[in-house]
Each structure stands twice: as structure tokens, then as C-alpha cells.
Amino acid sequence: MTATTVEGSTPPPARAPRSERPRERQVSVYAALSQQVKDAGLLNRRRPYYVASIALTVAAFAGVWVAIVALGDSWWQLGLAVVLSLVCTQFGFLGHDTAHRQAFGSHRANEWNARVLSCGFAGIGYGWWMQKHNRHHNAPNQMGKDPDIESAVLAFTPDDAEDRMTGLRGWWTRHQGWAFFPLLCFEGAALHANSLATLVRDKTMPHRRLEIAIIAARLGLFVAAVFLIMPPLLAVAFILVQQAVFGLLLGGSFAPNHKGMPIVPKNAKVDFLRRQVLMSRNIRGGRVTDFMMGGLNYQIEHHLFPSMPRPNLKKVQPMVRAHCAEHGISYTETSLVGSYRIVVQYLNRVGLAERDPFVCPLTASIRN
């Protein structure tokens, strides 16, 4: 039965307005920023930019191979191997952007462009990468959830380091920071191998047979073409240089963004805005940095708005920085060299099994 107030009687006291709960305040903090960004049109797709970028990169790829054929038996081919690595790295960035639906209006167009760019040109599995990368975006630097801090070679947390402190493995772990960048030279080969291994193993992955065929054809044709054009010794040197530089460029673009930032316990509950901002690091620089890092130098903005087109990340940065300052959220930005220094120091400190290699008020409050 619905209660009513009789005219002339004393109405019941009005309820005090409900205070906003902490989680609701946290959600509203991100919602306010998100609305501001939407109103500025910065989430709109940039189809002409990506069509032009893809066309120019494909043209550069073809041009490099024309130059390789023309040069023939010459050790100057190693210079072209470096250029080819640079072009393949750009295909990796374009595959990343289209996988995040930054380029085209339909999911299907983005997906198939990402599959062709990643598998056909970079030699990296789209299905494998999406599976791994989505887990990273959902829980950056969170133990047991972020695959990017899980490694059989490097220890990214003190707990991992404690299990590796005996014998030769212990010596390696204690000095692992200095080995990080040489190891990046193997990152390209690791990406090829992990892509194929996962596609062969996971029979539920969509279009797995097609991706296996494309990657196998891409890698097989690459090796065959090099050996047809060059003598064996030069061909081996060309492949080694191309793979090493490709891994160094691609891995060197990912490494500065999260390594050395706070590691979050597995059971931590962190709101979306703080989760993405406090675990990420931006890299200062101009157009060359933007190009060489594929826009990933704006890592904070990319994690907050994964579907935002790459050229808009620079535009949204002032909004994000000001919003973080307004709400007392630390916003980390440093130089490229400075970020690499942090990565090496962090890995060495973890390698010594230091219990808290990166002191952070957020993680401290969570642990308490």
C-alpha cells in the first residue's frame, strides 16, 4: 500500500541525501574525463590517417625489397636489413592500432586489417597477441594477471627472484638488468615462435589455420628470398641482423612503458583510472620519438583510451595530465634514456630479491 500525506498533516522528514561511496567517486572521476574527451571528438576514428600510413608502409616494404634485389652480393645489405627491421616494426605498430579498433568504423575492418598487417607483414599472430595484450590492458603490472611480467628468463617481482637465487640461475638473476637489452635482440624471434606455438596448441582460436598459413608463408618466403638473392654467409648475417634489430626496436618500445613501475598484488582492488595511470609511464620526445615508438610513448593516454587513434594521443595528454593533477594522481613522464635507466636499476634490485623494489603509496596502502 502506497503511503500518502494528508493535507494539513505534518509530512515525514525528508531523507538526507545519500553520500557518494568511494567506488562511486572513483568511477565518476574517470567518467568526467571520458566525457570531456568524447566531447572534444578525440575518440573518433582516423580512417584517412591509417589508410595513408598503411599504404606508405607497404610502399616502403616493397621499396626495401627492390633495393635488396638490386644490391645483390654486397655487405651493404646489412644496412638494408636494419631498414627492413624499421619497416616491419611499423607494421607491428599498425597491427596494434587496428587491433585496438583505432582506424576503421567497423570491428570486422579493424580485425582483418590487424590480422593481415600482423601476420602477413610483421609475422606475429593476431589471435595470440590479442589474447595476451587484452590481459595486459585489463591488469597492467598486476601479479598473476599481467602476462607481461611473467617470464622464464627474467624475474620481474621479488617473489620470482627468491625462487631463482641458487647456482648459475641465481648469478643470472642478480645481474639480469644488464642482460635486458641484449635479450631484446631475441624478442622478434620469440614473437614469431610464440605466435606459431600458441596457434598450433590452442585449437579454439578463430582463424588459427589461416594465421598459421600466413605466418609460415611470410617467414618461409623471407628466408627463401634472402638465400636466393645473397650467398649463404651474407644471407645468414642479413637474417640475424634483421631479427635482432626488429626485436630491439619493438621490445625497446614496449619496455619503457611499465617496467619499473609499481607491481600490484594479485588480490588488489584498484579503480580503472588509477590502475592505468599509476602503473604506466610516458616518454617525452618529439615527432621522431612518436614515430619510433608508434605512439606508445603516450602509454598513460593509450591505457585510459585504448581505442583512441594514435595521432590523438598527443592532443589528449594535457587533459589527462590536468585531470590527474586535480585529483592528486601521480602522472609519470621521463626521457627515453631515463626510462631505460629505471628499467635496468629495477631489474637489478629485483634480482637481489629486494622485497619492495619500487616503493609506492598505492601498493603500500593495498598491502596494509
Short mmCIF file of C-alpha atoms in Angstrom, two decimals:
data_model
loop_
_atom_site.label_atom_id
_atom_site.label_comp_id
_atom_site.label_asym_id
_atom_site.label_seq_id
_atom_site.Cartn_x
_atom_site.Cartn_y
_atom_site.Cartn_z
CA MET A 1 0.00 0.00 0.00
CA THR A 2 1.41 3.36 -1.02
CA ALA A 3 1.68 5.93 1.80
CA THR A 4 0.29 9.40 1.14
CA THR A 5 0.43 12.67 3.12
CA VAL A 6 -2.93 14.08 4.25
CA GLU A 7 -3.31 17.81 3.60
CA GLY A 8 -2.63 19.78 6.77
CA SER A 9 -0.73 16.97 8.46
CA THR A 10 2.98 17.04 9.18
CA PRO A 11 4.90 15.47 6.33
CA PRO A 12 7.53 12.84 7.16
CA PRO A 13 11.07 14.17 7.45
CA ALA A 14 12.96 14.22 4.19
CA ARG A 15 15.78 11.75 3.85
CA ALA A 16 19.27 13.20 3.89
CA PRO A 17 20.97 12.94 0.51
CA ARG A 18 22.96 9.72 0.23
CA SER A 19 26.69 10.34 0.41
CA GLU A 20 28.68 9.13 -2.56
CA ARG A 21 30.58 5.94 -1.85
CA PRO A 22 34.35 5.81 -2.50
CA ARG A 23 33.98 3.49 -5.51
CA GLU A 24 31.26 5.70 -7.00
CA ARG A 25 33.54 8.73 -6.60
CA GLN A 26 36.37 6.84 -8.32
CA VAL A 27 34.14 5.84 -11.23
CA SER A 28 32.83 9.38 -11.59
CA VAL A 29 36.40 10.73 -11.69
CA TYR A 30 37.13 8.67 -14.80
CA ALA A 31 33.66 9.28 -16.24
CA ALA A 32 34.21 13.05 -16.10
CA LEU A 33 37.48 12.75 -18.00
CA SER A 34 35.96 10.33 -20.51
CA GLN A 35 33.07 12.69 -21.22
CA GLN A 36 35.47 15.60 -21.73
CA VAL A 37 37.47 13.54 -24.22
CA LYS A 38 34.35 12.41 -26.10
CA ASP A 39 33.09 16.00 -26.34
CA ALA A 40 36.43 17.01 -27.86
CA GLY A 41 35.96 14.36 -30.60
CA LEU A 42 39.25 12.66 -29.76
CA LEU A 43 37.76 9.16 -29.81
CA ASN A 44 36.57 9.50 -33.42
CA ARG A 45 38.25 7.11 -35.85
CA ARG A 46 41.00 8.47 -38.12
CA ARG A 47 40.46 6.38 -41.27
CA PRO A 48 42.34 8.67 -43.75
CA TYR A 49 45.38 8.77 -41.44
CA TYR A 50 45.55 4.99 -41.20
CA VAL A 51 44.84 4.33 -44.87
CA ALA A 52 47.71 6.66 -45.77
CA SER A 53 50.01 5.17 -43.11
CA ILE A 54 49.33 1.59 -44.24
CA ALA A 55 49.83 2.50 -47.92
CA LEU A 56 53.12 4.31 -47.22
CA THR A 57 54.43 1.44 -45.07
CA VAL A 58 53.54 -1.16 -47.72
CA ALA A 59 55.28 1.02 -50.33
CA ALA A 60 58.36 1.28 -48.09
CA PHE A 61 58.36 -2.50 -47.62
CA ALA A 62 58.24 -3.05 -51.39
CA GLY A 63 60.92 -0.40 -51.93
CA VAL A 64 63.30 -2.07 -49.49
CA TRP A 65 62.95 -5.40 -51.29
CA VAL A 66 63.58 -3.75 -54.66
CA ALA A 67 66.77 -2.28 -53.19
CA ILE A 68 67.77 -5.68 -51.76
CA VAL A 69 67.40 -7.33 -55.16
CA ALA A 70 69.29 -4.52 -56.88
CA LEU A 71 72.18 -4.58 -54.39
CA GLY A 72 72.72 -8.35 -54.62
CA ASP A 73 76.00 -9.74 -53.25
CA SER A 74 77.15 -6.85 -51.08
CA TRP A 75 77.73 -6.48 -47.35
CA TRP A 76 75.88 -3.18 -47.60
CA GLN A 77 72.83 -5.45 -47.44
CA LEU A 78 73.19 -5.34 -43.65
CA GLY A 79 72.20 -1.68 -43.77
CA LEU A 80 69.07 -2.66 -45.67
CA ALA A 81 68.42 -5.32 -43.02
CA VAL A 82 68.22 -2.50 -40.47
CA VAL A 83 65.84 -0.52 -42.70
CA LEU A 84 63.68 -3.62 -43.22
CA SER A 85 63.52 -4.06 -39.44
CA LEU A 86 62.32 -0.48 -39.06
CA VAL A 87 59.56 -1.04 -41.63
CA CYS A 88 58.47 -4.34 -40.02
CA THR A 89 58.32 -2.58 -36.65
CA GLN A 90 55.93 -0.04 -38.14
CA PHE A 91 53.73 -2.93 -39.33
CA GLY A 92 53.72 -4.14 -35.73
CA PHE A 93 52.52 -0.73 -34.54
CA LEU A 94 49.84 -0.55 -37.25
CA GLY A 95 48.67 -4.06 -36.33
CA HIS A 96 48.47 -2.92 -32.71
CA ASP A 97 46.42 0.15 -33.59
CA THR A 98 43.94 -1.65 -35.83
CA ALA A 99 43.56 -4.44 -33.26
CA HIS A 100 42.51 -1.72 -30.81
CA ARG A 101 39.91 -0.53 -33.40
CA GLN A 102 41.53 2.86 -33.82
CA ALA A 103 41.37 3.04 -37.61
CA PHE A 104 38.03 1.98 -39.06
CA GLY A 105 34.38 2.24 -38.12
CA SER A 106 33.59 -1.49 -38.16
CA HIS A 107 35.08 -4.17 -35.93
CA ARG A 108 35.47 -6.51 -38.92
CA ALA A 109 37.53 -4.00 -40.93
CA ASN A 110 39.85 -3.37 -37.99
CA GLU A 111 40.19 -7.09 -37.21
CA TRP A 112 41.13 -8.16 -40.72
CA ASN A 113 43.48 -5.28 -41.27
CA ALA A 114 45.17 -6.15 -37.98
CA ARG A 115 45.39 -9.82 -38.99
CA VAL A 116 46.95 -9.03 -42.38
CA LEU A 117 49.37 -6.43 -41.00
CA SER A 118 50.43 -8.52 -38.00
CA CYS A 119 50.58 -11.97 -39.58
CA GLY A 120 51.42 -11.11 -43.19
CA PHE A 121 53.97 -8.33 -42.72
CA ALA A 122 55.26 -8.49 -39.12
CA GLY A 123 54.99 -12.28 -38.75
CA ILE A 124 53.14 -12.01 -35.42
CA GLY A 125 49.92 -13.91 -34.66
CA TYR A 126 46.88 -11.68 -34.30
CA GLY A 127 44.89 -14.16 -32.18
CA TRP A 128 47.81 -14.85 -29.85
CA TRP A 129 48.62 -11.17 -29.47
CA MET A 130 45.01 -10.16 -28.76
CA GLN A 131 44.68 -12.81 -26.08
CA LYS A 132 47.89 -11.73 -24.36
CA HIS A 133 47.51 -7.98 -24.85
CA ASN A 134 43.94 -7.82 -23.56
CA ARG A 135 45.06 -9.47 -20.32
CA HIS A 136 47.80 -6.87 -20.00
CA HIS A 137 45.40 -3.95 -20.54
CA ASN A 138 42.93 -5.34 -18.01
CA ALA A 139 45.53 -5.62 -15.24
CA PRO A 140 48.83 -3.86 -16.01
CA ASN A 141 51.64 -4.85 -13.65
CA GLN A 142 49.32 -7.00 -11.51
CA MET A 143 50.85 -10.22 -10.25
CA GLY A 144 49.19 -13.35 -11.57
CA LYS A 145 47.17 -11.41 -14.15
CA ASP A 146 49.51 -9.41 -16.40
CA PRO A 147 51.39 -11.79 -18.76
CA ASP A 148 53.96 -9.07 -19.47
CA ILE A 149 55.50 -9.52 -16.01
CA GLU A 150 55.71 -13.30 -16.33
CA SER A 151 58.97 -14.62 -17.74
CA ALA A 152 61.05 -17.78 -17.51
CA VAL A 153 64.19 -15.74 -18.24
CA LEU A 154 63.78 -12.55 -16.16
CA ALA A 155 62.36 -12.09 -12.67
CA PHE A 156 60.03 -9.10 -12.56
CA THR A 157 58.98 -9.44 -8.90
CA PRO A 158 60.88 -10.24 -5.68
CA ASP A 159 58.81 -13.41 -5.25
CA ASP A 160 60.01 -14.65 -8.64
CA ALA A 161 63.59 -13.73 -7.78
CA GLU A 162 63.52 -15.66 -4.47
CA ASP A 163 62.82 -18.87 -6.36
CA ARG A 164 65.85 -18.32 -8.63
CA MET A 165 68.66 -17.48 -6.22
CA THR A 166 70.75 -20.64 -6.36
CA GLY A 167 73.56 -21.68 -8.69
CA LEU A 168 74.04 -20.26 -12.16
CA ARG A 169 70.42 -19.16 -12.31
CA GLY A 170 70.95 -17.11 -9.15
CA TRP A 171 74.00 -15.37 -10.65
CA TRP A 172 71.97 -14.59 -13.77
CA THR A 173 69.06 -13.20 -11.75
CA ARG A 174 71.35 -10.95 -9.68
CA HIS A 175 72.75 -9.41 -12.87
CA GLN A 176 69.63 -9.60 -15.03
CA GLY A 177 69.20 -5.85 -15.50
CA TRP A 178 72.31 -5.65 -17.67
CA ALA A 179 71.10 -8.56 -19.80
CA PHE A 180 67.71 -6.99 -20.52
CA PHE A 181 68.63 -5.09 -23.67
CA PRO A 182 70.78 -7.81 -25.25
CA LEU A 183 67.80 -10.12 -24.66
CA LEU A 184 65.58 -7.75 -26.63
CA CYS A 185 67.54 -8.75 -29.73
CA PHE A 186 65.82 -12.14 -29.45
CA GLU A 187 62.36 -10.62 -28.96
CA GLY A 188 61.47 -10.71 -32.66
CA ALA A 189 62.26 -14.43 -32.95
CA ALA A 190 60.37 -15.05 -29.70
CA LEU A 191 57.28 -13.27 -31.04
CA HIS A 192 57.33 -15.42 -34.20
CA ALA A 193 57.83 -18.64 -32.21
CA ASN A 194 55.24 -17.86 -29.51
CA SER A 195 52.67 -16.88 -32.14
CA LEU A 196 53.02 -20.16 -34.02
CA ALA A 197 53.25 -22.30 -30.87
CA THR A 198 50.07 -20.79 -29.41
CA LEU A 199 48.18 -21.08 -32.69
CA VAL A 200 49.15 -24.74 -33.04
CA ARG A 201 48.29 -25.50 -29.41
CA ASP A 202 45.04 -23.53 -28.99
CA LYS A 203 42.54 -25.13 -31.33
CA THR A 204 39.74 -22.78 -30.19
CA MET A 205 41.41 -19.65 -31.58
CA PRO A 206 39.41 -18.17 -34.50
CA HIS A 207 41.02 -18.46 -37.96
CA ARG A 208 44.01 -20.27 -36.46
CA ARG A 209 44.76 -22.31 -39.59
CA LEU A 210 44.69 -19.21 -41.74
CA GLU A 211 47.01 -17.36 -39.38
CA ILE A 212 49.41 -20.31 -39.21
CA ALA A 213 49.49 -20.46 -43.02
CA ILE A 214 50.07 -16.71 -43.38
CA ILE A 215 52.84 -16.54 -40.76
CA ALA A 216 54.55 -19.69 -42.11
CA ALA A 217 54.40 -18.30 -45.66
CA ARG A 218 55.69 -14.91 -44.51
CA LEU A 219 58.67 -16.36 -42.64
CA GLY A 220 59.38 -19.04 -45.23
CA LEU A 221 59.34 -16.63 -48.17
CA PHE A 222 61.56 -14.20 -46.25
CA VAL A 223 64.25 -16.83 -45.64
CA ALA A 224 63.97 -18.26 -49.17
CA ALA A 225 64.21 -14.82 -50.81
CA VAL A 226 67.29 -13.86 -48.78
CA PHE A 227 69.12 -17.08 -49.69
CA LEU A 228 68.17 -16.73 -53.36
CA ILE A 229 69.49 -13.16 -53.54
CA MET A 230 72.63 -13.48 -51.37
CA PRO A 231 75.38 -16.02 -50.80
CA PRO A 232 74.88 -18.23 -47.71
CA LEU A 233 77.14 -16.38 -45.26
CA LEU A 234 75.71 -12.98 -46.17
CA ALA A 235 72.17 -14.39 -46.08
CA VAL A 236 72.67 -15.71 -42.52
CA ALA A 237 74.15 -12.36 -41.41
CA PHE A 238 71.24 -10.48 -43.03
CA ILE A 239 68.63 -12.60 -41.21
CA LEU A 240 70.43 -12.31 -37.87
CA VAL A 241 70.75 -8.52 -38.14
CA GLN A 242 67.16 -8.09 -39.30
CA GLN A 243 65.78 -10.21 -36.46
CA ALA A 244 67.99 -8.61 -33.80
CA VAL A 245 67.14 -5.04 -34.79
CA PHE A 246 63.45 -5.88 -35.19
CA GLY A 247 63.34 -7.29 -31.65
CA LEU A 248 65.34 -4.37 -30.26
CA LEU A 249 63.08 -1.76 -31.88
CA LEU A 250 59.81 -3.44 -30.98
CA GLY A 251 60.81 -4.56 -27.49
CA GLY A 252 62.52 -1.23 -26.83
CA SER A 253 59.19 0.49 -27.50
CA PHE A 254 57.25 -1.68 -25.02
CA ALA A 255 59.83 -1.95 -22.22
CA PRO A 256 59.89 1.69 -21.01
CA ASN A 257 56.14 1.87 -20.53
CA HIS A 258 55.58 -0.33 -17.45
CA LYS A 259 58.85 -1.93 -16.34
CA GLY A 260 59.97 -0.32 -13.10
CA MET A 261 56.50 0.98 -12.29
CA PRO A 262 54.61 -0.36 -9.22
CA ILE A 263 53.78 -4.06 -9.14
CA VAL A 264 50.27 -4.64 -7.79
CA PRO A 265 49.38 -7.69 -5.62
CA LYS A 266 47.11 -10.25 -7.24
CA ASN A 267 44.14 -9.53 -4.96
CA ALA A 268 44.39 -5.73 -5.14
CA LYS A 269 41.26 -3.73 -5.95
CA VAL A 270 42.18 -0.56 -7.84
CA ASP A 271 39.82 1.71 -9.76
CA PHE A 272 40.29 1.95 -13.52
CA LEU A 273 41.82 5.43 -13.67
CA ARG A 274 44.46 4.79 -11.03
CA ARG A 275 45.15 1.28 -12.30
CA GLN A 276 46.04 2.60 -15.74
CA VAL A 277 47.83 5.83 -14.73
CA LEU A 278 49.90 4.67 -11.76
CA MET A 279 51.23 1.56 -13.50
CA SER A 280 52.21 3.34 -16.72
CA ARG A 281 54.97 5.71 -17.74
CA ASN A 282 55.08 8.22 -20.59
CA ILE A 283 58.21 9.03 -22.60
CA ARG A 284 58.99 12.62 -23.53
CA GLY A 285 60.04 13.45 -27.07
CA GLY A 286 59.03 14.95 -30.38
CA ARG A 287 57.97 13.57 -33.74
CA VAL A 288 60.91 11.16 -34.02
CA THR A 289 60.01 9.59 -30.66
CA ASP A 290 56.33 9.40 -31.68
CA PHE A 291 57.32 7.63 -34.92
CA MET A 292 59.91 5.25 -33.49
CA MET A 293 57.66 4.22 -30.60
CA GLY A 294 54.44 4.08 -32.61
CA GLY A 295 52.66 6.43 -30.22
CA LEU A 296 53.30 4.08 -27.29
CA ASN A 297 55.30 6.84 -25.64
CA TYR A 298 51.84 8.18 -24.66
CA GLN A 299 51.26 5.00 -22.68
CA ILE A 300 49.09 6.55 -19.98
CA GLU A 301 46.67 8.02 -22.51
CA HIS A 302 46.67 4.80 -24.55
CA HIS A 303 45.77 2.72 -21.49
CA LEU A 304 42.99 5.10 -20.49
CA PHE A 305 41.57 5.21 -24.04
CA PRO A 306 42.77 2.11 -25.96
CA SER A 307 40.57 2.81 -28.99
CA MET A 308 41.81 6.39 -29.37
CA PRO A 309 43.66 6.84 -32.70
CA ARG A 310 47.40 7.26 -32.33
CA PRO A 311 47.59 10.88 -33.61
CA ASN A 312 45.05 11.99 -30.98
CA LEU A 313 47.08 10.74 -28.01
CA LYS A 314 49.28 13.83 -28.04
CA LYS A 315 46.18 16.05 -28.09
CA VAL A 316 44.56 14.38 -25.11
CA GLN A 317 47.71 14.40 -22.98
CA PRO A 318 47.19 17.91 -21.50
CA MET A 319 43.64 16.95 -20.47
CA VAL A 320 44.79 13.77 -18.75
CA ARG A 321 47.71 15.47 -17.02
CA ALA A 322 45.49 18.28 -15.71
CA HIS A 323 42.80 15.81 -14.58
CA CYS A 324 45.37 13.74 -12.67
CA ALA A 325 46.77 16.87 -11.00
CA GLU A 326 43.26 17.95 -9.99
CA HIS A 327 42.60 14.62 -8.27
CA GLY A 328 46.07 14.10 -6.79
CA ILE A 329 47.03 11.15 -9.00
CA SER A 330 50.72 10.79 -9.85
CA TYR A 331 51.44 11.19 -13.57
CA THR A 332 54.85 9.77 -14.56
CA GLU A 333 56.78 11.02 -17.56
CA THR A 334 60.51 10.82 -18.26
CA SER A 335 63.04 10.73 -21.09
CA LEU A 336 63.72 7.60 -23.13
CA VAL A 337 67.23 7.23 -21.70
CA GLY A 338 65.91 7.89 -18.21
CA SER A 339 63.27 5.18 -18.61
CA TYR A 340 65.86 2.63 -19.72
CA ARG A 341 67.99 3.51 -16.70
CA ILE A 342 64.98 2.90 -14.45
CA VAL A 343 64.30 -0.47 -16.10
CA VAL A 344 67.89 -1.69 -15.60
CA GLN A 345 68.04 -0.48 -11.99
CA TYR A 346 64.65 -2.00 -11.18
CA LEU A 347 65.52 -5.42 -12.61
CA ASN A 348 68.84 -5.48 -10.76
CA ARG A 349 67.13 -4.58 -7.47
CA VAL A 350 64.54 -7.31 -8.03
CA GLY A 351 67.38 -9.68 -8.88
CA LEU A 352 68.79 -9.08 -5.40
CA ALA A 353 65.39 -10.22 -4.04
CA GLU A 354 64.73 -6.81 -2.51
CA ARG A 355 61.28 -7.10 -1.01
CA ASP A 356 59.92 -3.76 -2.21
CA PRO A 357 61.96 -2.64 -5.23
CA PHE A 358 59.59 0.21 -6.02
CA VAL A 359 58.01 1.98 -3.08
CA CYS A 360 54.59 3.36 -3.97
CA PRO A 361 51.88 4.78 -1.65
CA LEU A 362 49.19 2.92 -3.60
CA THR A 363 50.78 -0.51 -3.27
CA ALA A 364 51.70 0.17 0.33
CA SER A 365 48.10 1.02 1.19
CA ILE A 366 46.86 -2.09 -0.60
CA ARG A 367 49.28 -4.35 1.26
CA ASN A 368 48.26 -2.83 4.56
#
